[in-house]
JSON list of C-alpha atoms in Angstrom, two decimals:
[
{"chain": "J", "resi": 122, "resn": "UNK", "atom": "CA", "xyz": [-8.13, 21.83, -26.22]},
{"chain": "J", "resi": 123, "resn": "UNK", "atom": "CA", "xyz": [-10.17, 21.85, -23.05]},
{"chain": "J", "resi": 124, "resn": "UNK", "atom": "CA", "xyz": [-11.26, 19.05, -20.73]},
{"chain": "J", "resi": 125, "resn": "UNK", "atom": "CA", "xyz": [-13.71, 19.69, -17.92]},
{"chain": "J", "resi": 126, "resn": "UNK", "atom": "CA", "xyz": [-14.57, 17.03, -15.35]},
{"chain": "J", "resi": 127, "resn": "UNK", "atom": "CA", "xyz": [-17.77, 16.90, -13.33]},
{"chain": "J", "resi": 128, "resn": "UNK", "atom": "CA", "xyz": [-19.72, 14.49, -11.16]},
{"chain": "J", "resi": 129, "resn": "UNK", "atom": "CA", "xyz": [-17.44, 14.25, -8.16]},
{"chain": "J", "resi": 130, "resn": "UNK", "atom": "CA", "xyz": [-19.17, 14.08, -4.78]},
{"chain": "J", "resi": 131, "resn": "UNK", "atom": "CA", "xyz": [-19.09, 12.65, -1.28]},
{"chain": "J", "resi": 132, "resn": "UNK", "atom": "CA", "xyz": [-20.69, 9.21, -1.05]},
{"chain": "J", "resi": 133, "resn": "UNK", "atom": "CA", "xyz": [-20.86, 6.34, 1.39]},
{"chain": "J", "resi": 134, "resn": "UNK", "atom": "CA", "xyz": [-18.99, 3.11, 0.86]},
{"chain": "J", "resi": 135, "resn": "UNK", "atom": "CA", "xyz": [-20.84, 0.77, -1.45]},
{"chain": "J", "resi": 136, "resn": "UNK", "atom": "CA", "xyz": [-22.34, 3.63, -3.40]},
{"chain": "J", "resi": 137, "resn": "UNK", "atom": "CA", "xyz": [-21.96, 4.66, -7.03]},
{"chain": "J", "resi": 138, "resn": "UNK", "atom": "CA", "xyz": [-20.99, 7.77, -8.96]},
{"chain": "J", "resi": 139, "resn": "UNK", "atom": "CA", "xyz": [-20.67, 8.66, -12.61]},
{"chain": "J", "resi": 140, "resn": "UNK", "atom": "CA", "xyz": [-17.98, 11.10, -13.61]},
{"chain": "J", "resi": 141, "resn": "UNK", "atom": "CA", "xyz": [-18.14, 13.03, -16.87]},
{"chain": "J", "resi": 142, "resn": "UNK", "atom": "CA", "xyz": [-15.45, 14.76, -18.86]},
{"chain": "J", "resi": 143, "resn": "UNK", "atom": "CA", "xyz": [-16.50, 17.23, -21.53]},
{"chain": "J", "resi": 144, "resn": "UNK", "atom": "CA", "xyz": [-13.89, 17.58, -24.28]},
{"chain": "J", "resi": 145, "resn": "UNK", "atom": "CA", "xyz": [-13.72, 20.51, -26.63]},
{"chain": "J", "resi": 146, "resn": "UNK", "atom": "CA", "xyz": [-11.25, 21.32, -29.38]},
{"chain": "J", "resi": 147, "resn": "UNK", "atom": "CA", "xyz": [-9.81, 17.80, -29.42]},
{"chain": "J", "resi": 148, "resn": "UNK", "atom": "CA", "xyz": [-9.81, 16.12, -32.83]},
{"chain": "J", "resi": 149, "resn": "UNK", "atom": "CA", "xyz": [-7.72, 13.12, -33.82]},
{"chain": "J", "resi": 150, "resn": "UNK", "atom": "CA", "xyz": [-8.29, 9.93, -35.78]},
{"chain": "J", "resi": 151, "resn": "UNK", "atom": "CA", "xyz": [-6.10, 7.91, -33.44]},
{"chain": "J", "resi": 152, "resn": "UNK", "atom": "CA", "xyz": [-6.37, 8.75, -29.77]},
{"chain": "J", "resi": 153, "resn": "UNK", "atom": "CA", "xyz": [-6.89, 7.49, -26.28]},
{"chain": "J", "resi": 154, "resn": "UNK", "atom": "CA", "xyz": [-8.85, 8.94, -23.39]},
{"chain": "J", "resi": 155, "resn": "UNK", "atom": "CA", "xyz": [-8.33, 8.08, -19.78]},
{"chain": "J", "resi": 156, "resn": "UNK", "atom": "CA", "xyz": [-9.17, 8.61, -16.16]},
{"chain": "J", "resi": 157, "resn": "UNK", "atom": "CA", "xyz": [-6.49, 9.10, -13.55]},
{"chain": "J", "resi": 158, "resn": "UNK", "atom": "CA", "xyz": [-6.69, 9.71, -9.84]},
{"chain": "J", "resi": 159, "resn": "UNK", "atom": "CA", "xyz": [-4.50, 11.15, -7.14]},
{"chain": "J", "resi": 160, "resn": "UNK", "atom": "CA", "xyz": [-5.06, 10.51, -3.46]},
{"chain": "J", "resi": 161, "resn": "UNK", "atom": "CA", "xyz": [-3.59, 12.88, -0.84]},
{"chain": "J", "resi": 162, "resn": "UNK", "atom": "CA", "xyz": [0.13, 12.29, -0.47]},
{"chain": "J", "resi": 163, "resn": "UNK", "atom": "CA", "xyz": [0.26, 9.83, -3.34]},
{"chain": "J", "resi": 164, "resn": "UNK", "atom": "CA", "xyz": [1.23, 9.92, -6.98]},
{"chain": "J", "resi": 165, "resn": "UNK", "atom": "CA", "xyz": [-1.28, 10.29, -9.77]},
{"chain": "J", "resi": 166, "resn": "UNK", "atom": "CA", "xyz": [-2.12, 6.92, -11.33]},
{"chain": "J", "resi": 167, "resn": "UNK", "atom": "CA", "xyz": [-4.09, 5.79, -14.34]},
{"chain": "J", "resi": 168, "resn": "UNK", "atom": "CA", "xyz": [-7.18, 3.72, -13.65]},
{"chain": "J", "resi": 169, "resn": "UNK", "atom": "CA", "xyz": [-9.16, 3.42, -16.88]},
{"chain": "J", "resi": 170, "resn": "UNK", "atom": "CA", "xyz": [-8.61, 4.15, -20.56]},
{"chain": "J", "resi": 171, "resn": "UNK", "atom": "CA", "xyz": [-10.38, 3.79, -23.88]},
{"chain": "J", "resi": 172, "resn": "UNK", "atom": "CA", "xyz": [-9.12, 4.36, -27.40]},
{"chain": "J", "resi": 173, "resn": "UNK", "atom": "CA", "xyz": [-10.63, 5.14, -30.78]},
{"chain": "J", "resi": 174, "resn": "UNK", "atom": "CA", "xyz": [-11.05, 1.42, -31.49]},
{"chain": "J", "resi": 175, "resn": "UNK", "atom": "CA", "xyz": [-13.15, 1.03, -28.36]},
{"chain": "J", "resi": 176, "resn": "UNK", "atom": "CA", "xyz": [-10.50, -0.98, -26.59]},
{"chain": "J", "resi": 177, "resn": "UNK", "atom": "CA", "xyz": [-10.54, -0.46, -22.84]},
{"chain": "J", "resi": 178, "resn": "UNK", "atom": "CA", "xyz": [-8.01, -1.08, -20.11]},
{"chain": "J", "resi": 179, "resn": "UNK", "atom": "CA", "xyz": [-8.36, -0.91, -16.35]},
{"chain": "J", "resi": 180, "resn": "UNK", "atom": "CA", "xyz": [-6.05, -0.87, -13.40]},
{"chain": "J", "resi": 181, "resn": "UNK", "atom": "CA", "xyz": [-6.42, -3.92, -11.18]},
{"chain": "J", "resi": 182, "resn": "UNK", "atom": "CA", "xyz": [-7.65, -1.73, -8.35]},
{"chain": "J", "resi": 183, "resn": "UNK", "atom": "CA", "xyz": [-10.84, -0.80, -10.23]},
{"chain": "J", "resi": 184, "resn": "UNK", "atom": "CA", "xyz": [-11.36, -3.74, -12.59]},
{"chain": "J", "resi": 185, "resn": "UNK", "atom": "CA", "xyz": [-14.88, -5.10, -12.30]},
{"chain": "J", "resi": 186, "resn": "UNK", "atom": "CA", "xyz": [-16.14, -2.02, -10.42]},
{"chain": "J", "resi": 187, "resn": "UNK", "atom": "CA", "xyz": [-15.49, 0.89, -12.80]},
{"chain": "J", "resi": 188, "resn": "UNK", "atom": "CA", "xyz": [-16.55, 1.24, -16.42]},
{"chain": "J", "resi": 189, "resn": "UNK", "atom": "CA", "xyz": [-15.16, 3.75, -18.89]},
{"chain": "J", "resi": 190, "resn": "UNK", "atom": "CA", "xyz": [-17.19, 4.80, -21.90]},
{"chain": "J", "resi": 191, "resn": "UNK", "atom": "CA", "xyz": [-17.29, 7.50, -24.51]},
{"chain": "J", "resi": 192, "resn": "UNK", "atom": "CA", "xyz": [-20.07, 9.36, -26.27]},
{"chain": "J", "resi": 193, "resn": "UNK", "atom": "CA", "xyz": [-18.10, 10.49, -29.29]},
{"chain": "J", "resi": 194, "resn": "UNK", "atom": "CA", "xyz": [-21.07, 12.38, -30.69]},
{"chain": "J", "resi": 195, "resn": "UNK", "atom": "CA", "xyz": [-21.22, 14.60, -27.62]},
{"chain": "J", "resi": 196, "resn": "UNK", "atom": "CA", "xyz": [-17.47, 14.54, -26.95]},
{"chain": "J", "resi": 197, "resn": "UNK", "atom": "CA", "xyz": [-18.03, 13.27, -23.43]},
{"chain": "J", "resi": 198, "resn": "UNK", "atom": "CA", "xyz": [-16.00, 10.69, -21.57]},
{"chain": "J", "resi": 199, "resn": "UNK", "atom": "CA", "xyz": [-17.64, 8.86, -18.67]},
{"chain": "J", "resi": 200, "resn": "UNK", "atom": "CA", "xyz": [-16.48, 6.83, -15.70]},
{"chain": "J", "resi": 201, "resn": "UNK", "atom": "CA", "xyz": [-19.15, 4.77, -13.98]},
{"chain": "J", "resi": 202, "resn": "UNK", "atom": "CA", "xyz": [-17.94, 3.87, -10.52]},
{"chain": "J", "resi": 203, "resn": "UNK", "atom": "CA", "xyz": [-19.72, 1.19, -8.51]},
{"chain": "J", "resi": 204, "resn": "UNK", "atom": "CA", "xyz": [-19.01, -0.51, -5.18]},
{"chain": "J", "resi": 205, "resn": "UNK", "atom": "CA", "xyz": [-16.98, 2.47, -4.04]},
{"chain": "J", "resi": 206, "resn": "UNK", "atom": "CA", "xyz": [-14.76, 2.14, -1.00]},
{"chain": "J", "resi": 207, "resn": "UNK", "atom": "CA", "xyz": [-12.59, 4.49, 1.04]},
{"chain": "J", "resi": 208, "resn": "UNK", "atom": "CA", "xyz": [-9.53, 3.67, -1.07]},
{"chain": "J", "resi": 209, "resn": "UNK", "atom": "CA", "xyz": [-11.27, 5.31, -4.03]},
{"chain": "J", "resi": 210, "resn": "UNK", "atom": "CA", "xyz": [-11.11, 8.70, -2.33]},
{"chain": "J", "resi": 211, "resn": "UNK", "atom": "CA", "xyz": [-9.05, 10.95, -4.61]},
{"chain": "J", "resi": 212, "resn": "UNK", "atom": "CA", "xyz": [-9.06, 13.76, -7.10]},
{"chain": "J", "resi": 213, "resn": "UNK", "atom": "CA", "xyz": [-10.07, 12.33, -10.46]},
{"chain": "J", "resi": 214, "resn": "UNK", "atom": "CA", "xyz": [-8.68, 13.68, -13.71]},
{"chain": "J", "resi": 215, "resn": "UNK", "atom": "CA", "xyz": [-9.46, 12.97, -17.34]},
{"chain": "J", "resi": 216, "resn": "UNK", "atom": "CA", "xyz": [-6.85, 13.11, -20.06]},
{"chain": "J", "resi": 217, "resn": "UNK", "atom": "CA", "xyz": [-6.63, 12.86, -23.82]},
{"chain": "J", "resi": 218, "resn": "UNK", "atom": "CA", "xyz": [-3.66, 11.86, -25.98]},
{"chain": "J", "resi": 219, "resn": "UNK", "atom": "CA", "xyz": [-3.15, 11.77, -29.70]},
{"chain": "J", "resi": 220, "resn": "UNK", "atom": "CA", "xyz": [-1.73, 8.69, -31.42]},
{"chain": "J", "resi": 221, "resn": "UNK", "atom": "CA", "xyz": [-2.09, 6.59, -28.29]},
{"chain": "J", "resi": 222, "resn": "UNK", "atom": "CA", "xyz": [-3.83, 3.38, -27.30]},
{"chain": "J", "resi": 223, "resn": "UNK", "atom": "CA", "xyz": [-5.73, 2.41, -24.18]},
{"chain": "J", "resi": 224, "resn": "UNK", "atom": "CA", "xyz": [-2.81, 0.25, -23.09]},
{"chain": "J", "resi": 225, "resn": "UNK", "atom": "CA", "xyz": [-0.32, 3.06, -23.63]},
{"chain": "J", "resi": 226, "resn": "UNK", "atom": "CA", "xyz": [-2.56, 5.55, -21.86]},
{"chain": "J", "resi": 227, "resn": "UNK", "atom": "CA", "xyz": [-2.15, 4.00, -18.44]},
{"chain": "J", "resi": 228, "resn": "UNK", "atom": "CA", "xyz": [1.62, 3.58, -18.75]},
{"chain": "J", "resi": 229, "resn": "UNK", "atom": "CA", "xyz": [2.28, 7.10, -17.57]},
{"chain": "J", "resi": 230, "resn": "UNK", "atom": "CA", "xyz": [0.52, 9.77, -15.55]},
{"chain": "J", "resi": 231, "resn": "UNK", "atom": "CA", "xyz": [3.01, 12.41, -16.63]},
{"chain": "J", "resi": 232, "resn": "UNK", "atom": "CA", "xyz": [1.01, 15.56, -17.27]},
{"chain": "J", "resi": 233, "resn": "UNK", "atom": "CA", "xyz": [3.53, 16.62, -19.92]},
{"chain": "J", "resi": 234, "resn": "UNK", "atom": "CA", "xyz": [1.89, 14.05, -22.18]},
{"chain": "J", "resi": 235, "resn": "UNK", "atom": "CA", "xyz": [-1.49, 14.95, -23.61]},
{"chain": "J", "resi": 236, "resn": "UNK", "atom": "CA", "xyz": [-4.23, 17.23, -22.41]},
{"chain": "J", "resi": 237, "resn": "UNK", "atom": "CA", "xyz": [-5.64, 17.26, -18.91]},
{"chain": "J", "resi": 238, "resn": "UNK", "atom": "CA", "xyz": [-8.63, 18.55, -17.00]},
{"chain": "J", "resi": 239, "resn": "UNK", "atom": "CA", "xyz": [-8.54, 20.27, -13.63]},
{"chain": "J", "resi": 240, "resn": "UNK", "atom": "CA", "xyz": [-10.03, 17.37, -11.70]},
{"chain": "J", "resi": 241, "resn": "UNK", "atom": "CA", "xyz": [-13.13, 16.53, -9.69]},
{"chain": "J", "resi": 242, "resn": "UNK", "atom": "CA", "xyz": [-13.06, 15.33, -6.08]},
{"chain": "J", "resi": 243, "resn": "UNK", "atom": "CA", "xyz": [-14.50, 11.99, -5.01]},
{"chain": "J", "resi": 244, "resn": "UNK", "atom": "CA", "xyz": [-14.73, 11.26, -1.30]},
{"chain": "J", "resi": 245, "resn": "UNK", "atom": "CA", "xyz": [-15.95, 7.90, -0.02]},
{"chain": "J", "resi": 246, "resn": "UNK", "atom": "CA", "xyz": [-16.80, 7.55, 3.64]},
{"chain": "J", "resi": 247, "resn": "UNK", "atom": "CA", "xyz": [-16.89, 4.19, 5.36]}
]
């Protein structure tokens, strides 16, 4: 299984970015996919998740600004990020877990659970 993130960049506050995560080798009938982020000196936290039923869940910090979506035909996970602010500066990671739901996905950022990409950097300047 391989997950590769892309789309990270440096942007000004108020701007938008779309992150992509290309999945390969991941097949499951019941699964969840998610985006996590880790700011310097802080723990990795889950911010958005989607499961095979299309159910989504967001952390309060991004609710209303970020949108997670999946193109299952292309095996790509997206994160549309709007109204970015300096607090969104972090390394962003995508993850995939088998037999999981969107709600379960954000319960833990433990990298022992599921499959993870290497991350893509987002920097927001004010």
